Amino acid sequence: MQIRELSIPDAYEVTPKQHADDRGLFTEWYRFDRLEEAVGHRLDLRQGNLSVSRRGSVRGIHFADIPPSQAKYVMAPYGAVLDFVIDIRVGSPTFGQWDSVLLDDKDRRAIYVAEGLGHCFVALTDDATVSYLVTDTYNPTREHGINPLDADIALEFPVSADELLLSPKDTDAPGLAQARDEGLLPTWEAARAFYASLDDK
């Protein structure tokens, strides 16, 4: 298993080793100890989610209040998605920037998205299936969104604009600047303090 930190601090790409023979293949797609070594603390996983999406479907940009927010370990057991992590932590050196990882059923990569970061993906195939392991249960009163088409963030979708499918919840979400001005976004300081509290456990 190879773990690489992305250009956004506290987000990682995980590439598992696949063992194939004439029966098929086997891989470890999650190892708590290897991820703990990379991020500095153990994940307290509390919920598993699964979504199935048509090609062009966009889900996100989503995030939760910190603390405790919700770290995510995401992979695609079927089909393919381009998965984005967006730094929405006010005061971060990479605030407003993003990175992406192709998640598919060929390389079987995963992405780790720390608490306080924004998360989004676009389905590149029909029936793209995405599995999420998360560190807190869903709490609608603490969940927020940013419009994934926000020009200040400028995500680059490898799907034509007329193919994109978005929910009204996501298109009605504020842009990054509005979310910052309304005090919806986490801060870099709060995120660092929360990560430090996890390191101590």
Short mmCIF file of C-alpha atoms in Angstrom, two decimals:
data_model
loop_
_atom_site.label_atom_id
_atom_site.label_comp_id
_atom_site.label_asym_id
_atom_site.label_seq_id
_atom_site.Cartn_x
_atom_site.Cartn_y
_atom_site.Cartn_z
CA MET A 1 0.00 0.00 0.00
CA GLN A 2 1.34 3.39 -0.99
CA ILE A 3 0.10 6.55 0.74
CA ARG A 4 0.83 9.97 -0.75
CA GLU A 5 -0.14 13.34 0.70
CA LEU A 6 -1.91 15.53 -1.84
CA SER A 7 -1.18 19.20 -2.51
CA ILE A 8 -3.91 19.98 0.04
CA PRO A 9 -2.53 19.37 3.56
CA ASP A 10 -4.28 16.57 5.47
CA ALA A 11 -5.60 14.81 2.35
CA TYR A 12 -4.03 11.59 1.08
CA GLU A 13 -4.19 9.27 -1.92
CA VAL A 14 -4.01 5.58 -1.02
CA THR A 15 -2.97 3.05 -3.68
CA PRO A 16 -3.36 -0.57 -2.57
CA LYS A 17 -1.31 -3.49 -3.82
CA GLN A 18 -3.47 -5.89 -5.83
CA HIS A 19 -2.81 -9.63 -5.83
CA ALA A 20 -4.22 -11.21 -8.99
CA ASP A 21 -4.35 -14.79 -10.25
CA ASP A 22 -6.61 -16.87 -12.48
CA ARG A 23 -9.39 -16.67 -9.87
CA GLY A 24 -9.49 -12.87 -9.76
CA LEU A 25 -7.79 -10.57 -7.29
CA PHE A 26 -7.44 -9.64 -3.64
CA THR A 27 -6.50 -6.30 -2.12
CA GLU A 28 -6.48 -4.57 1.25
CA TRP A 29 -8.35 -1.35 0.48
CA TYR A 30 -8.17 -0.01 4.05
CA ARG A 31 -5.50 -0.52 6.72
CA PHE A 32 -6.02 1.46 9.92
CA ASP A 33 -2.38 1.12 10.97
CA ARG A 34 -0.91 2.35 7.67
CA LEU A 35 -3.27 5.31 7.54
CA GLU A 36 -2.64 6.12 11.21
CA GLU A 37 1.08 6.20 10.48
CA ALA A 38 0.52 8.69 7.64
CA VAL A 39 -2.00 11.03 9.29
CA GLY A 40 -0.74 10.80 12.88
CA HIS A 41 -3.81 9.38 14.59
CA ARG A 42 -6.23 6.48 14.42
CA LEU A 43 -9.60 6.92 12.69
CA ASP A 44 -12.64 6.32 14.86
CA LEU A 45 -14.92 5.07 12.09
CA ARG A 46 -18.60 5.44 12.93
CA GLN A 47 -20.61 5.13 9.70
CA GLY A 48 -20.37 3.55 6.26
CA ASN A 49 -22.11 5.09 3.25
CA LEU A 50 -22.59 3.98 -0.34
CA SER A 51 -23.79 5.96 -3.36
CA VAL A 52 -24.54 4.90 -6.93
CA SER A 53 -24.48 7.63 -9.58
CA ARG A 54 -25.16 8.17 -13.26
CA ARG A 55 -22.34 9.47 -15.45
CA GLY A 56 -22.06 13.23 -14.97
CA SER A 57 -23.57 13.24 -11.49
CA VAL A 58 -21.87 15.66 -9.12
CA ARG A 59 -22.07 15.21 -5.35
CA GLY A 60 -20.69 18.03 -3.20
CA ILE A 61 -18.98 20.23 -2.25
CA HIS A 62 -19.90 18.99 1.25
CA PHE A 63 -18.39 19.58 4.69
CA ALA A 64 -19.37 19.55 8.36
CA ASP A 65 -18.77 21.86 11.32
CA ILE A 66 -15.51 21.34 13.16
CA PRO A 67 -15.32 19.99 15.80
CA PRO A 68 -16.03 17.18 15.27
CA SER A 69 -16.68 17.45 11.51
CA GLN A 70 -16.35 14.21 9.54
CA ALA A 71 -13.20 12.71 8.05
CA LYS A 72 -13.80 10.45 5.05
CA TYR A 73 -12.06 7.44 3.54
CA VAL A 74 -13.51 7.06 0.05
CA MET A 75 -13.11 4.46 -2.71
CA ALA A 76 -15.01 3.28 -5.79
CA PRO A 77 -15.61 -0.49 -5.90
CA TYR A 78 -17.40 -0.18 -9.27
CA GLY A 79 -17.06 2.29 -12.12
CA ALA A 80 -15.09 5.51 -11.89
CA VAL A 81 -15.31 8.95 -10.33
CA LEU A 82 -12.99 11.93 -10.18
CA ASP A 83 -12.82 12.78 -6.50
CA PHE A 84 -11.97 16.32 -5.35
CA VAL A 85 -10.70 17.62 -2.01
CA ILE A 86 -11.07 21.37 -1.54
CA ASP A 87 -9.33 23.40 1.15
CA ILE A 88 -12.06 25.53 2.70
CA ARG A 89 -10.24 26.18 5.99
CA VAL A 90 -10.04 29.96 6.36
CA GLY A 91 -6.44 30.94 6.99
CA SER A 92 -4.95 27.80 5.41
CA PRO A 93 -1.98 28.38 3.08
CA THR A 94 -3.92 26.50 0.39
CA PHE A 95 -7.36 28.05 1.08
CA GLY A 96 -9.58 27.85 -1.99
CA GLN A 97 -7.32 25.36 -3.77
CA TRP A 98 -8.16 21.79 -4.69
CA ASP A 99 -6.62 18.50 -5.74
CA SER A 100 -8.18 15.37 -7.22
CA VAL A 101 -7.76 11.60 -7.40
CA LEU A 102 -9.23 9.18 -9.92
CA LEU A 103 -11.09 6.47 -8.02
CA ASP A 104 -12.03 3.45 -10.10
CA ASP A 105 -12.36 -0.32 -10.19
CA LYS A 106 -9.02 -0.72 -11.99
CA ASP A 107 -6.39 0.81 -9.69
CA ARG A 108 -8.77 0.75 -6.67
CA ARG A 109 -7.27 3.86 -5.10
CA ALA A 110 -8.85 5.55 -2.10
CA ILE A 111 -8.72 9.11 -0.82
CA TYR A 112 -8.56 10.27 2.78
CA VAL A 113 -10.18 13.65 3.44
CA ALA A 114 -9.52 15.10 6.90
CA GLU A 115 -12.05 16.93 9.03
CA GLY A 116 -12.74 20.49 7.86
CA LEU A 117 -11.99 19.89 4.17
CA GLY A 118 -14.55 20.08 1.39
CA HIS A 119 -15.36 16.94 -0.60
CA CYS A 120 -16.91 16.49 -4.03
CA PHE A 121 -16.89 13.99 -6.89
CA VAL A 122 -18.19 13.62 -10.42
CA ALA A 123 -19.20 10.22 -11.82
CA LEU A 124 -17.31 9.29 -14.99
CA THR A 125 -19.32 6.13 -15.68
CA ASP A 126 -22.90 5.02 -15.24
CA ASP A 127 -23.58 3.18 -11.98
CA ALA A 128 -20.40 4.61 -10.46
CA THR A 129 -20.43 3.20 -6.94
CA VAL A 130 -18.66 5.04 -4.13
CA SER A 131 -18.06 3.73 -0.61
CA TYR A 132 -17.34 6.10 2.27
CA LEU A 133 -16.08 5.25 5.74
CA VAL A 134 -16.62 8.29 7.98
CA THR A 135 -15.65 9.30 11.50
CA ASP A 136 -19.00 10.67 12.63
CA THR A 137 -22.63 9.93 11.94
CA TYR A 138 -24.69 12.17 9.68
CA ASN A 139 -25.98 15.27 11.45
CA PRO A 140 -28.01 17.52 9.14
CA THR A 141 -27.80 20.49 11.52
CA ARG A 142 -23.99 20.52 11.16
CA GLU A 143 -23.72 19.71 7.44
CA HIS A 144 -23.07 22.41 4.84
CA GLY A 145 -22.34 22.78 1.17
CA ILE A 146 -20.60 25.00 -1.35
CA ASN A 147 -21.75 25.26 -4.94
CA PRO A 148 -19.49 22.90 -6.94
CA LEU A 149 -19.71 25.24 -9.94
CA ASP A 150 -18.34 28.19 -7.95
CA ALA A 151 -15.96 30.16 -10.19
CA ASP A 152 -13.65 31.03 -7.27
CA ILE A 153 -12.88 27.33 -6.80
CA ALA A 154 -13.06 26.43 -10.51
CA LEU A 155 -13.19 22.64 -10.30
CA GLU A 156 -12.26 21.06 -13.63
CA PHE A 157 -14.81 18.39 -14.51
CA PRO A 158 -13.72 15.92 -17.24
CA VAL A 159 -17.34 15.72 -18.37
CA SER A 160 -19.07 18.19 -20.70
CA ALA A 161 -21.14 20.87 -18.99
CA ASP A 162 -24.38 19.62 -20.56
CA GLU A 163 -23.78 16.18 -18.98
CA LEU A 164 -23.41 17.46 -15.42
CA LEU A 165 -26.23 16.47 -13.06
CA LEU A 166 -26.48 18.38 -9.79
CA SER A 167 -29.02 18.39 -6.99
CA PRO A 168 -30.91 21.60 -6.16
CA LYS A 169 -29.29 21.40 -2.70
CA ASP A 170 -25.84 21.72 -4.28
CA THR A 171 -26.71 24.36 -6.89
CA ASP A 172 -28.49 26.45 -4.23
CA ALA A 173 -25.45 26.31 -1.92
CA PRO A 174 -23.39 29.50 -1.53
CA GLY A 175 -20.08 30.10 -3.25
CA LEU A 176 -16.84 30.01 -1.33
CA ALA A 177 -16.67 33.77 -0.70
CA GLN A 178 -20.28 33.92 0.52
CA ALA A 179 -19.80 30.91 2.78
CA ARG A 180 -16.70 32.57 4.27
CA ASP A 181 -18.48 35.89 4.75
CA GLU A 182 -21.41 34.12 6.46
CA GLY A 183 -19.07 32.36 8.88
CA LEU A 184 -19.95 28.86 7.64
CA LEU A 185 -16.40 27.72 6.96
CA PRO A 186 -13.98 26.08 9.38
CA THR A 187 -10.76 27.89 10.21
CA TRP A 188 -7.22 26.62 9.80
CA GLU A 189 -6.59 27.21 13.52
CA ALA A 190 -9.66 25.24 14.62
CA ALA A 191 -8.74 22.39 12.29
CA ARG A 192 -5.15 22.23 13.54
CA ALA A 193 -6.33 22.26 17.15
CA PHE A 194 -8.78 19.45 16.45
CA TYR A 195 -6.14 17.34 14.68
CA ALA A 196 -3.81 17.87 17.65
CA SER A 197 -6.51 16.62 20.00
CA LEU A 198 -6.78 13.45 17.93
CA ASP A 199 -3.00 12.98 18.00
CA ASP A 200 -3.16 12.90 21.79
CA LYS A 201 -5.67 10.04 21.92
#
